[in-house]
Amino acid sequence: MAQPIMLTLSHIDFTYPGTPEPLFEDISVSFPQGWTAVLGDNGIGKSTLAAIATGCLTPDAGSVSPAPVRLVIAVCPQSTDEVPDNLEDFAADWSPEALSVRQALRLDDGWLYRYDTLSGGEAKRVQIACALAKRPDLLVLDEPTNHVDEPTRNAIAAAMGGFRGIGVLISHDADLIDATCGRSLIFERRHVGHRNVTVANVYQGGYTQANAQRRANDERDAGLLRSARREHERLRGAQAERFRQVQHANAARDNGGRRIDPKDHDARGALHLAKATSLDSGASRAYAQLDGRIAAAERKAASLSVAAKRYDGDIWMDAEPSHRAELVRIGPGVVRFGDAAIVADDATLADGRTPGPDGSPDCVGRCSYLHVDGGLWRVSAEGDGCDRAGGIVGVRIPLLSVGPRDHIGLTGPNGLGKSTI
């Protein structure tokens, strides 16, 4: 079929088996061509809605149009542990489109043949490349920039910019959303009447613009609710005053002609009112009308929705540093990729060679290097550039000692060995 210009989810209900309440009810939203960000708290239903849109989950009620089975769909999951199902096909694809994807994501061709050894950022680039290579009608990216460095984030944004289908981006990365998305779907908890419900509202713009509009709407809705409650209280007060007047008038009417003190203005006013009105006259009708107006004000206040209250707080635990002077000591030597084994400076390698005193590549190929500067550990690709062993195979480390009160920052580009360390 021709590429669709809109994916529409109508009146979607969904409840996970075994849970007492629906995750969401009566959610309706459309995804046009281009990128739409899906935002909201963890666990509120973002990934579930995407799974319904892609046909991975069936809703309890509602419909998806066009049906997912009629679309070419690609999903890039949050975890990089999932190897793309078309990895081998993409590795053998040298079409102009595939080359364009490789260039946008700055892929090393060798990455496609050693996926299980890639860093998180490298694996994420390959995942997205394989998803784009399917030329999907609908592409879902779930948190694509978690734990990636700035070059990888820029490459992902560039690749997203070249996609012309329907794109759904589930992310907390405000900068990525602002750079790539023209619409934002925000899942929100709203308080209506006496219960909280999940709603999905669409705003124009990326993260910054959408959140500014959402906050403005929240302030407006809170103001409307305050006004409705004030009107309700005003009418209740007017009703109480009207009731007092009618009761006072009836009492004065029932006075039976007894003389009223000329200075008792309330009694004289009540008598005058009693002569002009009765429970069956205009005062009674006005009182009844107030009942209707109060009921209408109650219904209006109950129908207004406002942002549900949030209860953010801290968790406090009793903890103290270890009494040991040193918790970890490793090195000096080379931490080898793959098995995370440390080749010590005085060790003998399996092939009979020994590591050089400076971690030279004579022993293990070209290495990354870890430099320690106070509490900051920097991993870089410095060295003599030798790659006789076929690329980076380990990280050269000095003697590292970690104490019970140390705070350590570990930094460096993707793929140089931070996770290995």
Short mmCIF file of C-alpha atoms in Angstrom, two decimals:
data_model
loop_
_atom_site.label_atom_id
_atom_site.label_comp_id
_atom_site.label_asym_id
_atom_site.label_seq_id
_atom_site.Cartn_x
_atom_site.Cartn_y
_atom_site.Cartn_z
CA MET A 1 0.00 0.00 0.00
CA ALA A 2 1.04 3.60 -0.39
CA GLN A 3 2.77 5.12 2.61
CA PRO A 4 0.07 6.30 5.07
CA ILE A 5 -0.04 9.93 6.10
CA MET A 6 -1.71 9.28 9.46
CA LEU A 7 -1.96 6.53 12.08
CA THR A 8 -5.05 6.87 14.28
CA LEU A 9 -5.80 5.19 17.60
CA SER A 10 -9.43 5.61 18.63
CA HIS A 11 -11.00 5.11 22.10
CA ILE A 12 -8.30 2.74 23.33
CA ASP A 13 -8.78 0.91 26.64
CA PHE A 14 -6.10 -1.37 28.07
CA THR A 15 -5.71 -3.29 31.32
CA TYR A 16 -2.79 -5.58 32.09
CA PRO A 17 -3.92 -9.04 33.26
CA GLY A 18 -4.09 -9.33 37.03
CA THR A 19 -4.19 -5.58 37.69
CA PRO A 20 -7.24 -4.10 39.45
CA GLU A 21 -7.56 -0.95 37.32
CA PRO A 22 -7.08 -0.08 33.65
CA LEU A 23 -3.75 1.42 32.64
CA PHE A 24 -5.74 3.90 30.57
CA GLU A 25 -9.26 4.30 29.16
CA ASP A 26 -10.72 6.03 26.09
CA ILE A 27 -7.39 7.24 24.70
CA SER A 28 -7.65 8.71 21.20
CA VAL A 29 -4.65 10.12 19.32
CA SER A 30 -3.34 10.47 15.78
CA PHE A 31 0.26 10.26 14.60
CA PRO A 32 0.91 12.12 11.32
CA GLN A 33 4.03 11.89 9.19
CA GLY A 34 7.04 13.33 10.96
CA TRP A 35 8.17 12.83 14.53
CA THR A 36 5.86 12.90 17.53
CA ALA A 37 7.39 12.76 21.01
CA VAL A 38 5.59 10.65 23.61
CA LEU A 39 6.17 11.99 27.11
CA GLY A 40 5.05 11.13 30.63
CA ASP A 41 6.07 9.55 33.92
CA ASN A 42 7.59 6.09 33.99
CA GLY A 43 4.90 3.40 34.04
CA ILE A 44 2.11 5.67 32.81
CA GLY A 45 1.61 3.82 29.51
CA LYS A 46 3.92 5.30 26.85
CA SER A 47 5.51 2.04 25.72
CA THR A 48 2.18 0.21 26.05
CA LEU A 49 0.47 2.65 23.68
CA ALA A 50 3.34 2.24 21.22
CA ALA A 51 2.99 -1.55 21.45
CA ILE A 52 -0.72 -1.22 20.65
CA ALA A 53 0.07 1.07 17.70
CA THR A 54 2.53 -1.49 16.30
CA GLY A 55 0.23 -4.48 16.86
CA CYS A 56 2.37 -6.07 19.57
CA LEU A 57 -0.50 -5.68 22.06
CA THR A 58 -4.26 -5.89 21.47
CA PRO A 59 -6.38 -3.28 23.26
CA ASP A 60 -9.40 -4.25 25.36
CA ALA A 61 -11.44 -1.75 23.34
CA GLY A 62 -10.86 0.69 20.51
CA SER A 63 -9.27 0.49 17.09
CA VAL A 64 -6.04 1.25 15.20
CA SER A 65 -6.22 2.53 11.64
CA PRO A 66 -4.62 1.52 9.35
CA ALA A 67 -4.34 -1.91 10.94
CA PRO A 68 -0.71 -2.66 11.92
CA VAL A 69 -0.65 -5.77 9.69
CA ARG A 70 -0.98 -3.47 6.68
CA LEU A 71 2.10 -1.43 7.57
CA VAL A 72 5.85 -1.90 7.46
CA ILE A 73 6.80 -1.32 11.10
CA ALA A 74 10.20 -1.03 12.75
CA VAL A 75 10.77 -0.77 16.50
CA CYS A 76 14.09 0.14 18.06
CA PRO A 77 13.90 -1.08 21.68
CA GLN A 78 15.44 0.64 24.66
CA SER A 79 17.79 -2.25 25.44
CA THR A 80 20.79 -2.83 23.20
CA ASP A 81 20.83 -6.52 24.17
CA GLU A 82 18.30 -7.21 21.41
CA VAL A 83 20.18 -7.94 18.19
CA PRO A 84 18.37 -6.52 15.12
CA ASP A 85 16.66 -9.30 13.16
CA ASN A 86 17.90 -7.85 9.86
CA LEU A 87 21.50 -7.25 10.95
CA GLU A 88 23.01 -9.66 8.40
CA ASP A 89 20.84 -8.29 5.60
CA PHE A 90 21.89 -4.73 6.41
CA ALA A 91 25.56 -5.71 6.54
CA ALA A 92 25.26 -7.00 2.96
CA ASP A 93 23.18 -4.05 1.73
CA TRP A 94 25.22 -1.50 -0.23
CA SER A 95 22.32 0.30 -1.84
CA PRO A 96 22.37 4.13 -1.87
CA GLU A 97 19.75 4.17 0.88
CA ALA A 98 21.80 1.87 3.11
CA LEU A 99 24.95 3.89 2.47
CA SER A 100 23.07 7.05 3.41
CA VAL A 101 22.01 5.48 6.71
CA ARG A 102 25.57 4.35 7.40
CA GLN A 103 26.84 7.86 6.75
CA ALA A 104 24.18 9.60 8.85
CA LEU A 105 24.91 7.35 11.84
CA ARG A 106 28.66 7.29 11.19
CA LEU A 107 28.85 3.52 11.32
CA ASP A 108 32.06 1.58 11.17
CA ASP A 109 31.48 -1.31 8.77
CA GLY A 110 33.21 -3.65 11.19
CA TRP A 111 30.54 -3.02 13.84
CA LEU A 112 28.02 -5.02 11.83
CA TYR A 113 30.11 -8.18 12.25
CA ARG A 114 30.84 -7.95 15.99
CA TYR A 115 27.62 -6.67 17.52
CA ASP A 116 28.15 -8.50 20.82
CA THR A 117 31.42 -6.58 21.45
CA LEU A 118 30.05 -3.08 20.78
CA SER A 119 29.61 -0.40 23.38
CA GLY A 120 26.11 0.75 24.22
CA GLY A 121 26.36 3.81 21.98
CA GLU A 122 27.74 1.83 19.04
CA ALA A 123 25.09 -0.88 19.40
CA LYS A 124 22.36 1.76 19.53
CA ARG A 125 23.57 3.27 16.25
CA VAL A 126 23.48 -0.16 14.62
CA GLN A 127 19.98 -0.84 15.99
CA ILE A 128 18.65 2.42 14.55
CA ALA A 129 20.44 1.85 11.23
CA CYS A 130 18.84 -1.59 10.87
CA ALA A 131 15.42 -0.13 11.74
CA LEU A 132 15.79 2.60 9.11
CA ALA A 133 17.01 0.06 6.57
CA LYS A 134 13.57 -1.61 6.64
CA ARG A 135 12.15 1.60 5.08
CA PRO A 136 9.25 1.46 7.54
CA ASP A 137 5.92 3.26 7.36
CA LEU A 138 6.01 3.51 11.17
CA LEU A 139 9.21 3.76 13.19
CA VAL A 140 9.20 3.68 17.00
CA LEU A 141 12.32 4.68 18.92
CA ASP A 142 12.22 3.90 22.65
CA GLU A 143 14.71 6.00 24.66
CA PRO A 144 17.36 5.94 21.87
CA THR A 145 19.82 8.26 23.64
CA ASN A 146 20.05 6.58 27.04
CA HIS A 147 23.70 6.34 28.09
CA VAL A 148 25.19 7.65 24.83
CA ASP A 149 27.76 10.39 24.33
CA GLU A 150 27.26 13.66 22.47
CA PRO A 151 28.56 12.47 19.06
CA THR A 152 26.19 9.50 19.16
CA ARG A 153 23.25 11.72 20.16
CA ASN A 154 24.03 14.06 17.25
CA ALA A 155 24.25 11.13 14.83
CA ILE A 156 20.89 9.78 16.00
CA ALA A 157 19.28 13.21 15.58
CA ALA A 158 20.71 13.49 12.06
CA ALA A 159 19.38 10.07 11.08
CA MET A 160 15.94 10.91 12.49
CA GLY A 161 15.90 14.08 10.40
CA GLY A 162 16.14 12.02 7.22
CA PHE A 163 13.16 9.79 8.03
CA ARG A 164 9.99 10.62 6.08
CA GLY A 165 7.48 8.19 7.56
CA ILE A 166 5.47 8.25 10.80
CA GLY A 167 7.91 8.52 13.68
CA VAL A 168 7.14 7.93 17.36
CA LEU A 169 9.87 8.93 19.82
CA ILE A 170 9.54 7.80 23.44
CA SER A 171 12.15 9.77 25.33
CA HIS A 172 13.08 11.93 28.31
CA ASP A 173 15.83 13.66 26.28
CA ALA A 174 14.56 17.25 26.04
CA ASP A 175 17.31 18.36 23.65
CA LEU A 176 16.67 15.48 21.22
CA ILE A 177 12.90 16.10 21.28
CA ASP A 178 13.32 19.83 20.67
CA ALA A 179 15.68 19.11 17.75
CA THR A 180 13.54 16.50 16.00
CA CYS A 181 9.85 16.60 16.99
CA GLY A 182 7.12 18.97 15.82
CA ARG A 183 4.42 17.53 18.10
CA SER A 184 4.32 16.11 21.62
CA LEU A 185 1.85 13.64 23.10
CA ILE A 186 1.95 13.97 26.89
CA PHE A 187 0.44 11.36 29.18
CA GLU A 188 -0.91 13.11 32.27
CA ARG A 189 -2.71 12.17 35.46
CA ARG A 190 -5.79 14.35 35.87
CA HIS A 191 -8.15 14.71 38.80
CA VAL A 192 -11.81 14.70 37.71
CA GLY A 193 -14.56 14.67 40.31
CA HIS A 194 -13.31 12.29 42.96
CA ARG A 195 -10.87 10.14 40.99
CA ASN A 196 -7.61 10.33 39.08
CA VAL A 197 -7.51 9.27 35.43
CA THR A 198 -4.81 9.03 32.75
CA VAL A 199 -5.29 11.23 29.70
CA ALA A 200 -3.17 11.84 26.60
CA ASN A 201 -3.03 15.40 25.30
CA VAL A 202 -1.33 16.58 22.11
CA TYR A 203 0.66 19.82 22.04
CA GLN A 204 2.44 21.51 19.17
CA GLY A 205 6.22 21.74 19.33
CA GLY A 206 8.94 19.82 21.11
CA TYR A 207 9.60 19.31 24.78
CA THR A 208 10.13 22.95 25.77
CA GLN A 209 7.14 24.38 23.91
CA ALA A 210 4.80 21.54 24.88
CA ASN A 211 5.64 21.71 28.57
CA ALA A 212 5.19 25.48 28.63
CA GLN A 213 1.72 25.06 27.10
CA ARG A 214 0.88 22.23 29.50
CA ARG A 215 1.82 24.35 32.52
CA ALA A 216 -0.25 27.25 31.19
CA ASN A 217 -3.22 24.91 30.71
CA ASP A 218 -2.81 23.54 34.24
CA GLU A 219 -2.87 27.06 35.67
CA ARG A 220 -5.95 27.91 33.60
CA ASP A 221 -7.78 24.75 34.67
CA ALA A 222 -6.93 25.33 38.33
CA GLY A 223 -8.30 28.88 37.98
CA LEU A 224 -11.52 27.62 36.40
CA LEU A 225 -12.00 25.12 39.21
CA ARG A 226 -11.43 27.80 41.87
CA SER A 227 -13.98 30.05 40.14
CA ALA A 228 -16.53 27.21 39.92
CA ARG A 229 -16.10 26.42 43.60
CA ARG A 230 -16.45 30.08 44.57
CA GLU A 231 -19.66 30.32 42.52
CA HIS A 232 -20.97 27.20 44.20
CA GLU A 233 -20.24 28.62 47.65
CA ARG A 234 -21.82 31.97 46.69
CA LEU A 235 -25.01 30.26 45.58
CA ARG A 236 -25.11 28.15 48.72
CA GLY A 237 -24.75 31.32 50.77
CA ALA A 238 -27.49 33.06 48.80
CA GLN A 239 -29.74 30.06 49.29
CA ALA A 240 -29.14 30.06 53.03
CA GLU A 241 -29.93 33.78 53.20
CA ARG A 242 -33.09 33.30 51.13
CA PHE A 243 -34.18 30.47 53.41
CA ARG A 244 -33.64 32.66 56.48
CA GLN A 245 -35.70 35.45 54.94
CA VAL A 246 -38.58 33.15 54.07
CA GLN A 247 -38.58 31.58 57.50
CA HIS A 248 -38.47 34.99 59.15
CA ALA A 249 -41.28 36.24 56.93
CA ASN A 250 -43.43 33.25 57.74
CA ALA A 251 -42.81 33.75 61.43
CA ALA A 252 -43.81 37.41 61.10
CA ARG A 253 -46.95 36.46 59.17
CA ASP A 254 -47.85 34.01 61.86
CA ASN A 255 -47.45 36.73 64.49
CA GLY A 256 -51.25 37.06 64.38
CA GLY A 257 -51.41 40.82 64.37
CA ARG A 258 -49.47 41.26 67.57
CA ARG A 259 -47.86 44.65 67.79
CA ILE A 260 -44.30 44.87 66.52
CA ASP A 261 -41.85 47.22 68.13
CA PRO A 262 -41.34 50.14 65.70
CA LYS A 263 -37.61 49.88 66.36
CA ASP A 264 -37.48 46.19 65.39
CA HIS A 265 -36.57 46.80 61.78
CA ASP A 266 -35.89 43.12 61.05
CA ALA A 267 -39.34 42.14 62.26
CA ARG A 268 -41.03 44.98 60.37
CA GLY A 269 -39.09 44.03 57.20
CA ALA A 270 -40.04 40.42 57.63
CA LEU A 271 -43.68 41.37 58.09
CA HIS A 272 -43.57 43.48 54.96
CA LEU A 273 -42.01 40.56 53.10
CA ALA A 274 -44.60 38.20 54.48
CA LYS A 275 -47.40 40.36 53.12
CA ALA A 276 -45.86 40.33 49.68
CA THR A 277 -44.70 36.72 49.64
CA SER A 278 -45.42 33.31 50.97
CA LEU A 279 -43.93 29.87 50.52
CA ASP A 280 -46.01 29.58 47.38
CA SER A 281 -45.04 32.96 45.91
CA GLY A 282 -41.97 34.51 44.27
CA ALA A 283 -39.63 33.93 47.20
CA SER A 284 -40.43 30.25 47.17
CA ARG A 285 -39.86 30.10 43.42
CA ALA A 286 -36.53 31.95 43.77
CA TYR A 287 -35.52 29.51 46.47
CA ALA A 288 -36.33 26.57 44.19
CA GLN A 289 -34.41 28.16 41.33
CA LEU A 290 -31.37 28.44 43.56
CA ASP A 291 -31.54 24.68 44.10
CA GLY A 292 -31.24 24.17 40.36
CA ARG A 293 -28.39 26.66 40.02
CA ILE A 294 -26.50 25.05 42.90
CA ALA A 295 -26.86 21.61 41.34
CA ALA A 296 -25.59 22.97 38.03
CA ALA A 297 -22.61 24.59 39.78
CA GLU A 298 -21.81 21.28 41.51
CA ARG A 299 -21.93 19.43 38.20
CA LYS A 300 -19.66 22.01 36.58
CA ALA A 301 -17.07 21.82 39.36
CA ALA A 302 -17.16 18.02 39.28
CA SER A 303 -16.67 17.95 35.50
CA LEU A 304 -13.57 20.14 35.49
CA SER A 305 -10.25 18.30 35.37
CA VAL A 306 -7.04 19.54 36.92
CA ALA A 307 -3.56 18.12 37.18
CA ALA A 308 -3.47 15.38 39.79
CA LYS A 309 -1.43 16.13 42.88
CA ARG A 310 2.09 14.76 42.90
CA TYR A 311 3.71 13.50 46.05
CA ASP A 312 7.43 13.69 45.46
CA GLY A 313 9.77 12.93 48.33
CA ASP A 314 13.05 11.46 49.44
CA ILE A 315 13.99 8.04 50.72
CA TRP A 316 16.33 8.10 53.70
CA MET A 317 18.46 5.16 54.72
CA ASP A 318 20.97 4.71 57.51
CA ALA A 319 24.29 4.08 55.79
CA GLU A 320 27.93 4.59 56.58
CA PRO A 321 31.19 3.99 54.71
CA SER A 322 32.99 0.72 55.05
CA HIS A 323 35.63 0.57 57.76
CA ARG A 324 38.09 -0.98 55.29
CA ALA A 325 40.83 1.34 54.11
CA GLU A 326 40.65 0.00 50.55
CA LEU A 327 37.73 -1.61 48.75
CA VAL A 328 39.18 -2.39 45.32
CA ARG A 329 42.72 -2.58 43.91
CA ILE A 330 43.31 -3.44 40.27
CA GLY A 331 46.20 -3.08 37.86
CA PRO A 332 48.54 -1.98 36.62
CA GLY A 333 48.02 -3.78 33.34
CA VAL A 334 45.51 -4.11 30.53
CA VAL A 335 41.83 -4.94 31.01
CA ARG A 336 41.01 -7.01 27.95
CA PHE A 337 37.69 -6.65 26.14
CA GLY A 338 35.43 -9.66 25.99
CA ASP A 339 36.39 -11.58 29.11
CA ALA A 340 37.27 -8.51 31.24
CA ALA A 341 40.45 -10.28 32.34
CA ILE A 342 43.36 -8.14 33.52
CA VAL A 343 46.70 -8.80 31.88
CA ALA A 344 49.15 -7.66 34.54
CA ASP A 345 52.44 -5.99 33.69
CA ASP A 346 54.39 -9.01 34.91
CA ALA A 347 52.09 -11.59 33.26
CA THR A 348 52.92 -13.89 30.36
CA LEU A 349 50.42 -14.01 27.54
CA ALA A 350 49.11 -17.19 25.97
CA ASP A 351 51.34 -16.69 22.93
CA GLY A 352 54.46 -16.28 25.06
CA ARG A 353 54.74 -12.49 24.78
CA THR A 354 54.82 -10.23 27.84
CA PRO A 355 53.17 -6.86 28.22
CA GLY A 356 55.47 -3.88 27.84
CA PRO A 357 55.92 -1.48 30.75
CA ASP A 358 53.86 1.18 29.00
CA GLY A 359 51.11 -1.19 27.84
CA SER A 360 52.54 -1.18 24.34
CA PRO A 361 50.52 -2.92 21.61
CA ASP A 362 53.21 -5.56 21.20
CA CYS A 363 51.23 -7.62 23.71
CA VAL A 364 47.58 -6.97 23.15
CA GLY A 365 47.12 -4.78 20.09
CA ARG A 366 46.07 -1.12 20.16
CA CYS A 367 44.73 -0.07 23.57
CA SER A 368 42.61 2.61 25.10
CA TYR A 369 44.29 4.42 27.97
CA LEU A 370 42.84 5.36 31.35
CA HIS A 371 44.19 8.54 32.94
CA VAL A 372 43.42 9.27 36.58
CA ASP A 373 43.00 12.89 37.64
CA GLY A 374 41.68 13.20 41.18
CA GLY A 375 38.18 11.75 41.19
CA LEU A 376 37.87 11.80 37.38
CA TRP A 377 38.95 8.82 35.28
CA ARG A 378 39.29 9.67 31.58
CA VAL A 379 39.40 6.96 28.92
CA SER A 380 41.01 7.96 25.64
CA ALA A 381 42.43 6.29 22.54
CA GLU A 382 45.92 7.66 22.96
CA GLY A 383 48.85 5.43 22.04
CA ASP A 384 51.23 4.73 19.23
CA GLY A 385 48.42 3.83 16.82
CA CYS A 386 49.64 0.30 16.16
CA ASP A 387 46.78 -2.01 15.21
CA ARG A 388 48.60 -5.20 14.37
CA ALA A 389 46.18 -7.18 16.53
CA GLY A 390 43.21 -5.84 14.59
CA GLY A 391 41.89 -2.92 16.61
CA ILE A 392 41.27 -1.95 20.21
CA VAL A 393 41.24 -5.04 22.42
CA GLY A 394 41.69 -3.62 25.89
CA VAL A 395 42.13 -0.66 28.20
CA ARG A 396 45.54 0.12 29.65
CA ILE A 397 45.17 1.07 33.33
CA PRO A 398 47.57 2.27 36.02
CA LEU A 399 47.40 0.96 39.57
CA LEU A 400 43.88 1.81 40.75
CA SER A 401 42.89 1.90 44.40
CA VAL A 402 39.31 2.69 45.47
CA GLY A 403 38.60 3.75 49.03
CA PRO A 404 35.32 3.74 50.97
CA ARG A 405 34.74 7.49 50.59
CA ASP A 406 35.87 7.93 46.98
CA HIS A 407 33.50 9.50 44.44
CA ILE A 408 34.65 8.58 40.93
CA GLY A 409 33.58 10.02 37.58
CA LEU A 410 34.36 7.82 34.56
CA THR A 411 34.26 9.66 31.23
CA GLY A 412 35.22 9.16 27.61
CA PRO A 413 33.71 8.49 24.15
CA ASN A 414 31.54 5.43 23.48
CA GLY A 415 33.42 2.27 22.67
CA LEU A 416 36.70 2.95 24.52
CA GLY A 417 36.01 0.77 27.56
CA LYS A 418 34.14 2.64 30.30
CA SER A 419 31.72 -0.24 30.88
CA THR A 420 34.60 -2.70 30.78
CA ILE A 421 36.36 -0.81 33.57
#
